[in-house]
CSV table of C-alpha atoms in Angstrom, one decimal:
chain,number,residue,atom,x,y,z
A,208,UNK,CA,161.2,52.2,140.4
A,209,UNK,CA,158.0,50.4,139.2
A,210,UNK,CA,158.7,47.0,137.7
A,211,UNK,CA,156.4,46.1,134.8
A,212,UNK,CA,154.2,43.0,135.3
A,213,UNK,CA,155.7,40.3,133.0
A,214,UNK,CA,152.3,38.6,132.8
A,215,UNK,CA,151.0,41.7,131.0
A,216,UNK,CA,153.7,41.6,128.3
A,217,UNK,CA,152.3,41.0,124.8
A,218,UNK,CA,154.9,39.3,122.6
A,219,UNK,CA,154.5,38.0,119.1
A,220,UNK,CA,157.0,36.5,116.7
A,221,UNK,CA,156.2,36.5,113.0
A,222,UNK,CA,158.0,36.0,109.8
A,223,UNK,CA,157.6,37.2,106.3
A,224,UNK,CA,159.6,37.2,103.1
A,225,UNK,CA,161.8,40.2,102.2
A,226,UNK,CA,164.0,40.7,99.2
A,227,UNK,CA,167.8,40.5,99.8
A,228,UNK,CA,170.8,41.4,97.7
A,229,UNK,CA,173.6,38.7,98.0
A,230,UNK,CA,177.1,39.6,96.8
A,231,UNK,CA,179.2,36.6,95.9
A,232,UNK,CA,182.9,36.9,94.9
A,233,UNK,CA,184.9,34.0,93.8
A,234,UNK,CA,182.4,31.5,95.3
A,235,UNK,CA,182.2,33.3,98.7
A,236,UNK,CA,179.3,35.3,100.0
A,237,UNK,CA,180.8,38.6,100.9
A,238,UNK,CA,177.7,40.7,101.7
A,239,UNK,CA,174.0,40.1,102.3
A,240,UNK,CA,171.8,43.2,102.3
A,241,UNK,CA,168.2,43.0,103.6
A,242,UNK,CA,165.9,45.5,101.9
A,243,UNK,CA,164.2,46.6,105.1
A,244,UNK,CA,161.9,49.1,103.5
A,245,UNK,CA,159.7,46.2,102.3
A,246,UNK,CA,156.3,46.4,103.8
A,247,UNK,CA,155.1,43.4,105.8
A,248,UNK,CA,153.0,41.2,103.5
A,249,UNK,CA,151.7,37.7,104.2
A,250,UNK,CA,153.1,37.3,107.7
A,251,UNK,CA,153.1,33.9,109.4
A,252,UNK,CA,152.7,33.7,113.2
A,253,UNK,CA,155.6,31.8,114.7
A,254,UNK,CA,154.6,32.2,118.4
A,255,UNK,CA,152.5,34.3,120.7
A,256,UNK,CA,149.0,35.6,120.7
A,257,UNK,CA,147.4,35.7,117.2
A,258,UNK,CA,145.0,38.4,118.4
A,259,UNK,CA,148.0,40.7,118.9
A,260,UNK,CA,149.5,40.0,115.4
A,261,UNK,CA,147.8,43.0,113.6
A,262,UNK,CA,149.0,45.5,116.2
A,263,UNK,CA,152.5,43.9,116.2
A,264,UNK,CA,152.7,44.2,112.4
A,265,UNK,CA,151.6,47.8,112.5
A,266,UNK,CA,154.4,48.6,115.1
A,267,UNK,CA,157.0,46.8,113.0
A,268,UNK,CA,156.0,48.8,109.9
A,269,UNK,CA,155.7,52.3,111.4
A,270,UNK,CA,159.1,53.7,110.4
A,271,UNK,CA,160.9,53.1,113.7
A,272,UNK,CA,164.5,51.9,113.5
A,273,UNK,CA,164.8,48.2,114.1
A,274,UNK,CA,166.8,47.4,117.2
A,275,UNK,CA,169.0,44.6,115.8
A,276,UNK,CA,169.5,42.1,113.0
A,277,UNK,CA,170.1,38.4,113.7
A,278,UNK,CA,170.7,35.9,111.0
A,279,UNK,CA,170.0,32.2,111.3
A,280,UNK,CA,168.4,30.3,114.2
């Protein structure tokens, strides 16, 4: 098996604002729904190569299913 060269990996982390629905019952948050159909607008580079950012945004907005959701840091 051929191992990919890790030095050739292009990785970018960016963030942007998306709308969410927050359900609160009796003072407790019971559900948070991220509206993931929102197109990427006004992204901010967090880390990685800024030259790769336009291509990364295009890949994140091309209709492919997102692999996971993680909330918080």
